[in-house]
XYZ file of C-alpha atoms in Angstrom:
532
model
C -12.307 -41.819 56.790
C -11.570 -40.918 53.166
C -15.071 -40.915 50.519
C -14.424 -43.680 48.534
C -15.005 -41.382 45.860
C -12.022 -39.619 46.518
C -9.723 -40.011 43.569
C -6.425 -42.142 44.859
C -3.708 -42.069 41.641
C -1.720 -44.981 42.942
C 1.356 -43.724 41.367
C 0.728 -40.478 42.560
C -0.051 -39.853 46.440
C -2.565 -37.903 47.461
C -0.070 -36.043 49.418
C 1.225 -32.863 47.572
C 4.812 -34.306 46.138
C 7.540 -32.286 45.665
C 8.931 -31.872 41.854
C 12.624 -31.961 40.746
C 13.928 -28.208 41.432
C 14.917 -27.777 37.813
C 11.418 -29.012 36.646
C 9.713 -26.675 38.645
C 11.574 -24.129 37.702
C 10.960 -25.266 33.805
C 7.650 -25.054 34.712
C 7.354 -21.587 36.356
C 9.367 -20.476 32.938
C 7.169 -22.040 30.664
C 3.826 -20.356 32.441
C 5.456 -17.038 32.370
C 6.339 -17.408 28.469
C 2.775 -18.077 27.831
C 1.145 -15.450 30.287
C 4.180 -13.184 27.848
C 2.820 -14.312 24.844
C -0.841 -13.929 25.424
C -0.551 -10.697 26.238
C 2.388 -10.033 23.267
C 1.458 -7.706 20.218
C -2.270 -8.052 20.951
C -2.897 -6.258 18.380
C -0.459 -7.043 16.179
C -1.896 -10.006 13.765
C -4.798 -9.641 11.526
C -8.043 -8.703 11.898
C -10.313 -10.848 10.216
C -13.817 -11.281 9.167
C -14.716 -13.515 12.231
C -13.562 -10.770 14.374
C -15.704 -7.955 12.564
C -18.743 -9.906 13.361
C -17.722 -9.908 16.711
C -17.516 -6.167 16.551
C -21.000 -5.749 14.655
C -22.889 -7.972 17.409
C -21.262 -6.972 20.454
C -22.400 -3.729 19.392
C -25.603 -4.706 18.220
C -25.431 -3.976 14.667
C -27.611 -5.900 12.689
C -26.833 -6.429 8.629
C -29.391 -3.191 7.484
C -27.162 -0.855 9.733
C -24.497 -1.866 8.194
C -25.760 -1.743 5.041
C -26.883 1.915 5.609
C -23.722 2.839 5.638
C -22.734 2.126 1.993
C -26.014 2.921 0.373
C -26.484 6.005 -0.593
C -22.748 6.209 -1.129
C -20.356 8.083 1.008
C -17.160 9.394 1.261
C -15.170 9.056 4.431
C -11.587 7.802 6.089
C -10.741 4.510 7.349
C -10.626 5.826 10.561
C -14.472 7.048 10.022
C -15.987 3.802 9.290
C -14.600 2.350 12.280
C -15.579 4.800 14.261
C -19.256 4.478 12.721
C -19.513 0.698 13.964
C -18.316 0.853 17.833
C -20.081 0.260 20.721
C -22.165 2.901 21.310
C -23.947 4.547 24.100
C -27.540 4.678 22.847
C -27.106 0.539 21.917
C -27.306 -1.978 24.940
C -27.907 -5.111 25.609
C -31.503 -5.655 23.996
C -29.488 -4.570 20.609
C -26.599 -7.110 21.155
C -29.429 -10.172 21.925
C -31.522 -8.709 18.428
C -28.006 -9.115 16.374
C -27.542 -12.422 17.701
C -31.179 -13.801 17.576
C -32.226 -12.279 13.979
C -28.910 -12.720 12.271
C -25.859 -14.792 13.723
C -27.976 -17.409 15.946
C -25.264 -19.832 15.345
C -23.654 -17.638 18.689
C -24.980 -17.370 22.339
C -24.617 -14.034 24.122
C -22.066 -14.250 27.201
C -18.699 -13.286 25.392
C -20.773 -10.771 23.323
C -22.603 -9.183 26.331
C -19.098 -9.249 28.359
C -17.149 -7.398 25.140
C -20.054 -5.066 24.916
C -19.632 -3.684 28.597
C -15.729 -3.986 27.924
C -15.269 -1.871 24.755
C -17.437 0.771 27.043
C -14.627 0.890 29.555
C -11.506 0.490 27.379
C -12.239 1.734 23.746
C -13.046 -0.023 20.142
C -9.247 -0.773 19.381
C -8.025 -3.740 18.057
C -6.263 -4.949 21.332
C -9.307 -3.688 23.738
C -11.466 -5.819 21.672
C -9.091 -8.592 21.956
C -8.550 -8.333 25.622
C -11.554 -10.515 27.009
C -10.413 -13.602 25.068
C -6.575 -13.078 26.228
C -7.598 -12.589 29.656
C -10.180 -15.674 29.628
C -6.918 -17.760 28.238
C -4.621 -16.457 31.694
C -7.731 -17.431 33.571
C -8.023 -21.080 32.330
C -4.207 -21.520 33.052
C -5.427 -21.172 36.839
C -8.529 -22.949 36.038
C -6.501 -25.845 34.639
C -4.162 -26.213 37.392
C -7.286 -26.694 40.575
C -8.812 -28.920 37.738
C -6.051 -31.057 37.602
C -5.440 -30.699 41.307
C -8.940 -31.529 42.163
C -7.967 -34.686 39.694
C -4.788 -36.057 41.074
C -4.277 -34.592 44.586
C -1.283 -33.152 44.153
C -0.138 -29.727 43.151
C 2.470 -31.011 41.387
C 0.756 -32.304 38.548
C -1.682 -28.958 38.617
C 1.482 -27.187 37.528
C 2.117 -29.738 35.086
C -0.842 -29.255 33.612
C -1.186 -25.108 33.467
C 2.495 -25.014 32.500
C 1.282 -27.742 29.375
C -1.963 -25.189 28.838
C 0.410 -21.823 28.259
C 2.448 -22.996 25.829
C 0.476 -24.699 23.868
C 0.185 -22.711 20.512
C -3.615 -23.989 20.140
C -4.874 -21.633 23.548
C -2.198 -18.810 22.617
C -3.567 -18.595 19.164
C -7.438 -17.561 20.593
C -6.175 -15.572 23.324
C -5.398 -13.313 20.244
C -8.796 -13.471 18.756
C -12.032 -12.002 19.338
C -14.035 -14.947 19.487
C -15.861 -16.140 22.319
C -13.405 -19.783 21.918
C -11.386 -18.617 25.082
C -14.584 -18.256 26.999
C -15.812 -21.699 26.489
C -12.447 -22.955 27.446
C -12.580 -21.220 30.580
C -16.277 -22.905 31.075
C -14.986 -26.146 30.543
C -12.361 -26.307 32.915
C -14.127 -24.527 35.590
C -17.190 -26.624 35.110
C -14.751 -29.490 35.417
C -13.376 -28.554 38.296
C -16.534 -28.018 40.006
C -17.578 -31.573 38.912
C -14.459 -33.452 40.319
C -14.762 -31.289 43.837
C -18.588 -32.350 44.085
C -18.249 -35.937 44.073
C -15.068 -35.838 46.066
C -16.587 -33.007 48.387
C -20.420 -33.439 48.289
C -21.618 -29.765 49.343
C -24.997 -28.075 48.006
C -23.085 -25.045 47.353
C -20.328 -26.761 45.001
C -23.213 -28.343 43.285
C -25.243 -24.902 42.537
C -21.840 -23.630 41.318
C -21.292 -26.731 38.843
C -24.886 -26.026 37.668
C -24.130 -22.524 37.587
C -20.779 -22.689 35.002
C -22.635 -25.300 32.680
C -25.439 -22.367 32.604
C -22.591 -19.868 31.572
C -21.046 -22.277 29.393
C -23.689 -22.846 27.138
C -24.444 -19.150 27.096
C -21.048 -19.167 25.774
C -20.771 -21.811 22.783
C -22.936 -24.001 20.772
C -20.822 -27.213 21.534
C -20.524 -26.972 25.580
C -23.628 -29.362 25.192
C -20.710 -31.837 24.095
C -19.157 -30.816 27.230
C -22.046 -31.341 29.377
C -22.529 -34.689 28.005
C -19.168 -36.107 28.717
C -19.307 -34.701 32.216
C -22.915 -36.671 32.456
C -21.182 -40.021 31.212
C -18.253 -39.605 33.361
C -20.713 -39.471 36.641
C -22.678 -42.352 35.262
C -19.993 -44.111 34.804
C -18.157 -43.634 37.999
C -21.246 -43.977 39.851
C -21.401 -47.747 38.334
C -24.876 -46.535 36.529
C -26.510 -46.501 39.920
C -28.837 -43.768 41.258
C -27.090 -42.676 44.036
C -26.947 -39.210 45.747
C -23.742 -38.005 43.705
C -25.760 -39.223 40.252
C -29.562 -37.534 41.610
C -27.381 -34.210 42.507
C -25.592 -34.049 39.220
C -28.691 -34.210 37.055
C -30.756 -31.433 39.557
C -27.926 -29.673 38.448
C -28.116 -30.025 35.225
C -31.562 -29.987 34.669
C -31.645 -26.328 35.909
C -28.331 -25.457 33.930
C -30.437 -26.772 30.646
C -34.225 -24.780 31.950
C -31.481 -21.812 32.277
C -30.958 -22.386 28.490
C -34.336 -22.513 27.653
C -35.810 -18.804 27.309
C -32.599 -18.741 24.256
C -33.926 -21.330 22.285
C -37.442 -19.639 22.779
C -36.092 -16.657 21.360
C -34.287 -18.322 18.754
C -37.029 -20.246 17.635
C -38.616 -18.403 14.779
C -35.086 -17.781 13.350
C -33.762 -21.825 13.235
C -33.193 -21.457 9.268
C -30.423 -18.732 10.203
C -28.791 -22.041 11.780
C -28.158 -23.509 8.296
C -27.595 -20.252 6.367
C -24.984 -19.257 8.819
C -22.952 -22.330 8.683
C -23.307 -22.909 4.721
C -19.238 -22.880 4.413
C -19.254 -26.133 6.468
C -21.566 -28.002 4.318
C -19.573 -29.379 2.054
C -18.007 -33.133 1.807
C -15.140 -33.195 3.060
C -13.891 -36.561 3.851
C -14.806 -39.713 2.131
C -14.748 -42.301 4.952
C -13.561 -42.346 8.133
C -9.730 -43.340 6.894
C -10.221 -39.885 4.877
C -10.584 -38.525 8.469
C -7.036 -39.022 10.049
C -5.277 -37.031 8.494
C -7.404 -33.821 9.474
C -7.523 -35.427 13.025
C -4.001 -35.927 13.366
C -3.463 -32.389 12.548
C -5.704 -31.076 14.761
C -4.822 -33.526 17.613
C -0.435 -32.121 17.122
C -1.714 -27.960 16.721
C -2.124 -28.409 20.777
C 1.461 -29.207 20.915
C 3.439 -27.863 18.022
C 2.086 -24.564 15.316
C 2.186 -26.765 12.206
C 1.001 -24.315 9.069
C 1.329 -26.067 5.718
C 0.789 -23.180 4.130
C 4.430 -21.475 5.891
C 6.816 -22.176 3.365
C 8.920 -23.777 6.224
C 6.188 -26.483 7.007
C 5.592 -27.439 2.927
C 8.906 -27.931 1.961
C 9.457 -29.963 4.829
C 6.198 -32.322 4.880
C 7.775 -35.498 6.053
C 9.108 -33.438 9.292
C 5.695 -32.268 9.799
C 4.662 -35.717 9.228
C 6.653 -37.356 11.809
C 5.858 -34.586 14.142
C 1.897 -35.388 13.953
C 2.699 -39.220 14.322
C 4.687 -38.467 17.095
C 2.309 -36.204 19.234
C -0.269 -38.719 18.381
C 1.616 -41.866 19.558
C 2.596 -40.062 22.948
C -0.981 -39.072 23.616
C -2.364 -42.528 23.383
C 0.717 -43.625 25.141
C 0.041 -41.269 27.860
C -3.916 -42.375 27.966
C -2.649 -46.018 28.217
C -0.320 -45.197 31.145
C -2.879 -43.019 32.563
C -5.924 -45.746 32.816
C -3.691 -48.864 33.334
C -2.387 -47.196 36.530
C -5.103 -44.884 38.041
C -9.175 -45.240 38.870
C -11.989 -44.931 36.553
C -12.045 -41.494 39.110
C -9.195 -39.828 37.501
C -8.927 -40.908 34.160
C -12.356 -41.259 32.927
C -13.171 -37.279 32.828
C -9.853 -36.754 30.491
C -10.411 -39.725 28.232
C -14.277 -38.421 27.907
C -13.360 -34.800 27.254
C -11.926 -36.502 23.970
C -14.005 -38.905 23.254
C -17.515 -37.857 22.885
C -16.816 -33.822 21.449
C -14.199 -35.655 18.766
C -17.043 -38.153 18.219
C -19.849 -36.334 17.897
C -17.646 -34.113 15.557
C -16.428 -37.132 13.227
C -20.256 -38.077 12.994
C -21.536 -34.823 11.757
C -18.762 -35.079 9.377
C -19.387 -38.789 8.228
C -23.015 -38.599 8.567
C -23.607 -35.020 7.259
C -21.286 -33.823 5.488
C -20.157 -30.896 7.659
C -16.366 -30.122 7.144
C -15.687 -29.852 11.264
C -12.443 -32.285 11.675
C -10.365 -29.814 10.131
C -11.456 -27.081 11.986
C -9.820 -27.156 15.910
C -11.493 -24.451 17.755
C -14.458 -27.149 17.620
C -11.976 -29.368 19.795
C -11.700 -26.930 22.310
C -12.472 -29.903 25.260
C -10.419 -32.471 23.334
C -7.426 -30.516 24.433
C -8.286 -30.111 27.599
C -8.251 -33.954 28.350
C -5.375 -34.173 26.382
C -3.148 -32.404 28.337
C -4.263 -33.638 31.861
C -3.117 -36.409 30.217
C 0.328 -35.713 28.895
C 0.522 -34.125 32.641
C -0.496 -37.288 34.216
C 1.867 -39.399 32.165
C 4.813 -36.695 33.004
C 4.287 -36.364 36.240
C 4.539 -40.847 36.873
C 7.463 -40.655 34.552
C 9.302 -37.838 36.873
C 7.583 -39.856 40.391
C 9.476 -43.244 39.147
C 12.795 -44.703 37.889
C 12.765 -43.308 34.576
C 12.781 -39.390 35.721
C 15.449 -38.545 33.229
C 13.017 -39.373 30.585
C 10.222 -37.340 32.169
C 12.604 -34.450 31.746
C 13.875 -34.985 28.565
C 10.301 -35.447 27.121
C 8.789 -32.427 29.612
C 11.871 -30.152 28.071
C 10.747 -31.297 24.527
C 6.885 -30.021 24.880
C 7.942 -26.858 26.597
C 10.496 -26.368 24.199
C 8.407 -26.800 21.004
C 5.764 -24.538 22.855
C 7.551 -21.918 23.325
C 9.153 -21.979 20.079
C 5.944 -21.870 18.300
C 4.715 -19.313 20.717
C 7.623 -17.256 19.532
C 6.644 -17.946 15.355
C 3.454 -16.891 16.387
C 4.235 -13.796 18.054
C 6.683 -12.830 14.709
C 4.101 -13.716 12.353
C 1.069 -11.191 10.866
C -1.779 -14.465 10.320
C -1.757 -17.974 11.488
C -3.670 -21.040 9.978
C -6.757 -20.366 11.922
C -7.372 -17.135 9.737
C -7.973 -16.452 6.077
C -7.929 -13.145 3.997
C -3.870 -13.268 4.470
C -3.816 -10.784 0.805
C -5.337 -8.029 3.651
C -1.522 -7.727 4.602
C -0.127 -7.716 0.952
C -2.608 -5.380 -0.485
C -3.393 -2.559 2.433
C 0.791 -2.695 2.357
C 0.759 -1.670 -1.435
C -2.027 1.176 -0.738
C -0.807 2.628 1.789
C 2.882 2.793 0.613
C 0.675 4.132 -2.651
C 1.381 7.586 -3.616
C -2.132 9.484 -2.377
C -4.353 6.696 -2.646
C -8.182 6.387 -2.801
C -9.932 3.091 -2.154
C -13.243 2.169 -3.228
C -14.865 -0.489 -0.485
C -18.247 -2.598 -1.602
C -20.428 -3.384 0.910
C -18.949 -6.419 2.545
C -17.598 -7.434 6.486
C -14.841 -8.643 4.454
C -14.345 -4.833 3.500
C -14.311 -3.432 6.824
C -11.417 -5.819 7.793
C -9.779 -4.462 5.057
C -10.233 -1.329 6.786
C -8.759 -1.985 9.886
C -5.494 -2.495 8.234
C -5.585 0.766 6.242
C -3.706 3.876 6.952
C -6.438 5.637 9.199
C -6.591 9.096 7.170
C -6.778 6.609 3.923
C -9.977 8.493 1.817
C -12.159 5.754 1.304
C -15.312 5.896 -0.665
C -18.453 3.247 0.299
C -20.845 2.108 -1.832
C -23.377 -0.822 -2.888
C -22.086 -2.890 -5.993
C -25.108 -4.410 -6.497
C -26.599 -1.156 -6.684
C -24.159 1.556 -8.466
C -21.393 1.829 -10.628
C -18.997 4.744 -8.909
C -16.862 6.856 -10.318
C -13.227 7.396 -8.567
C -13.383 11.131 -7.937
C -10.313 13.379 -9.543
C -7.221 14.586 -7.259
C -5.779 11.125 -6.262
C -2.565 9.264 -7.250
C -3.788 5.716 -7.671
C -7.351 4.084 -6.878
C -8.438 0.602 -5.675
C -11.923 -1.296 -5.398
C -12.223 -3.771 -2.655
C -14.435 -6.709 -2.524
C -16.754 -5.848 -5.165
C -19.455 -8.755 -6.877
C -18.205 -10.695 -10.085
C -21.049 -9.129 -11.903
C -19.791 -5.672 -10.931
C -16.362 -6.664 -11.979
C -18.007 -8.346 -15.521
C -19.601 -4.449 -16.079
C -17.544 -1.855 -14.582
C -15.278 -1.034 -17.596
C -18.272 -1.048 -20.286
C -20.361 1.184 -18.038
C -17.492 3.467 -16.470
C -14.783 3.690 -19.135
C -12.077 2.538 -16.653
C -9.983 -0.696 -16.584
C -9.911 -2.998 -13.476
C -6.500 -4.106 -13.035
C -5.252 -6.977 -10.391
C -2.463 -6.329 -8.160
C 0.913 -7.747 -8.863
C 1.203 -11.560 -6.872
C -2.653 -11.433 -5.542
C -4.286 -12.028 -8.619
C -6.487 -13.825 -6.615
C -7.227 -11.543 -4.601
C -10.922 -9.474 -4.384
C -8.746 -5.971 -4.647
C -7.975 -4.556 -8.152
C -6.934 -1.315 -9.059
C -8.600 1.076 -11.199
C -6.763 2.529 -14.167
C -8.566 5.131 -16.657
């Protein structure tokens, strides 16, 4: 006989049910355009300053070594400097835990120690570094599908779901960044997974690997706690609030996964204030009440469907389309969560619903209740989208099982359609609305179509992103602008200073005789050029 535990989607069989053939092969398509695109001009879009701390602490650079490389001053190529911060072979993993723990303890180690060993084996380029998070993205397509299979019972809706996961432009987006954001998605579908197939499947050994991808995941990202605790409700929950086997397994589990944690926040410890320093351009206000909130939410809730960018020209011109867009994706989500819950067990649709619920509520309360701009900001809703799109899968796959298929496939087409069409604006365009510093592009264009240029770079992680995009036999020359005043050397066609302080700005031209001039369209920029 069956566990009653076992989920039992009444619209859905537990038998594996067979798909239209033209949705499956929609599906197959839609998989293999987002395997294509995470793997598409890697190392094409820009490299920001997110991306050079990944490169500082996965090498185990802390801020002095850095540092020591502008002060005294030195002259060198682009190609030089970022040569000077790679991974190493005299630096291991004691130096990568140091540059976490003193300096950047708002990060855990696992996608730093993995990038570490990986730039070893495959070089310091931009794509190499990139790799780990595209190939963590592929992973949680697979991921995704047994999560969804372990769900519903049918491997039709676990292709629903991975084919929903490529194209989404959210996922393709961090495949192409070095951040440890595809990581944690990978931990949260896998620990998922493991969940569902524990209390369906008791066995000790599915338990120790539950515990054992919770462990990973919050060596991974600050937030999988979120994660943990809407796995812990959804047992609870399931379990009636009752102490039964499935509910004392679960928390053995996760008792270990947490005294796994603990020897990190030991370490940690005596460096808590780097906590607040390190996320001092959250704490701001950004939203007045929780009506100020939608709009951010909304946003963030449509960027798993459709790559909405108000800053593309396409996208502000044409605000009531994205408009209607956002109120769209919104509306079919909660219509597919209705569907979902009015016509499957607390089993199946109370892990999706939670995976939204507490991560987007805890978020909303730091915001309300601290002041911490987070709603805008949807790497932090990395979960969210997760139970989102079992959802939309869910609410497919009942639409394409009943009367209505045509509408199934007409809305299926839509999603895939839109996916792969922002997948393909992605792929064209050099930045995307989950980076700044786009006048990197503009300005390392104008140098190094300059006529024998020379570029003066301040100490700054800004300025070695600059770097990356400069011609690599561009003469650069590094200094301290809190400590000297440089003079451009003679024998050069045009000169530049990146990233320099305002004070250095406010004295250069009475102490050096020159004249600091912005560059034509980025007066905003932090890159001037210097004229005698």
């Amino acid at each position: 006989m069956a566990d009653q535990r076992s989920p039992q989607f009444r619209l859905l069989p537990l038998r594996a049910v067979d798909l239209p053939q033209g949705v499956t092969i929609a599906l197959i398509v839609a998989i293999a355009m987002g395997i294509f695109f995470r793997g598409f001009r890697l190392g094409h879009d820009l490299f920001w300053v997110d991306e050079v701390y990944t490169t500082f602490n996965s090498a185990g650079y802390t801020t002095q070594d850095i540092a020591a490389l502008f002060q005294p001053p030195r002259r060198l190529t682009a190609q030089d400097l970022l040569t000077a911060i790679q991974v190493t072979g005299d630096r291991g993993l004691t130096d990568v835990f140091r540059s976490l723990i003193t300096e950047d303890t708002t990060h855990v180690p696992l996608y730093y120690a993995v990038t570490h060993y990986w730039v070893q084996g495959f070089g310091s380029s931009v794509v190499a570094l990139r790799s780990p998070a595209a190939l963590f993205s592929l992973v949680s397509m697979g991921g995704m599908a047994l999560l969804a299979r372990s769900l519903f019972q049918s491997w039709g809706m676990a292709l629903l779901a991975a084919a929903l996961m490529a194209v989404s432009p959210f996922h393709v987006l961090y495949a192409h960044e070095a951040r440890p954001y595809s990581l944690w998605l990978l931990m949260t579908v896998v620990s998922s997974g493991l969940l569902v197939r524990s209390r369906s499947r008791p066995h000790s050994l599915t338990w120790v690997g539950y515990g054992l991808s919770v462990s990973l995941g919050l060596y991974t990202f600050l937030y999988m706690p979120l994660v943990v605790a809407a796995q812990a409700l959804y047992v609870l929950l399931a379990e009636r609030g009752r102490w039964t086997p499935v509910v004392r397994r679960c928390a053995v589990a996760l008792v270990g996964s947490g005294a796994s944690f603990v020897p990190w926040l030991v370490a940690i410890a005596p460096y808590r204030d780097n906590l607040t320093g390190n996320t001092r351009w959250q704490v701001q206000p950004a939203s007045a009440g929780p009506v100020a909130l939608l709009p951010n939410l909304g946003l963030t809730l449509a960027r798993g469907f459709v790559d909405i960018d108000p800053a593309v020209a396409f996208w502000r011109d044409l605000g009531w389309l994205s408009g209607l867009l956002i109120l769209a994706v919104v509306a079919g989500v909660v219509a597919s969560f209705g569907l979902l819950i009015r016509r499957t067990r607390f089993d199946q649709w109370g892990l999706p619903l939670l995976l939204v619920v507490v991560p987007a509520g805890a978020i909303v309360a730091l915001e309300l209740v601290i002041g911490q701009q987070q709603s805008g900001i949807p790497r932090y809703f990395t979960p969210c989208y997760v139970g989102i799109e079992l959802a939309v899968a869910a609410a497919l796959y009942s639409l394409l099982q009943s009367a209505r298929r045509r509408m199934g496939m007409i809305l299926l087409g839509v999603l895939i359609a839109v996916g792969i069409l922002s997948g393909i604006q992605g792929a064209i365009a050099a930045t995307g609305w989950h980076k700044s510093g786009d006048y990197i592009l503009a300005a390392t264009a104008e140098i190094n179509a300059a006529n024998q240029p020379f570029v003066l770079l301040d100490s700054d992680a800004w300025s070695i992103a600059f770097a990356h995009h400069l011609a690599p036999e561009t003469p650069l020359l590094l200094f301290n602008s809190g400590l000297v005043f440089p003079a451009p050397p003679a024998g050069y066609g045009r000169y530049f200073v990146v990233h320099p302080t305002p004070e250095w700005i406010d004295s250069y031209a009475e102490v050096s005789g020159y004249t600091l001039r912005s560059l034509e369209g980025l007066e905003t920029a932090p890159v001037w050029e210097i004229e005698p």
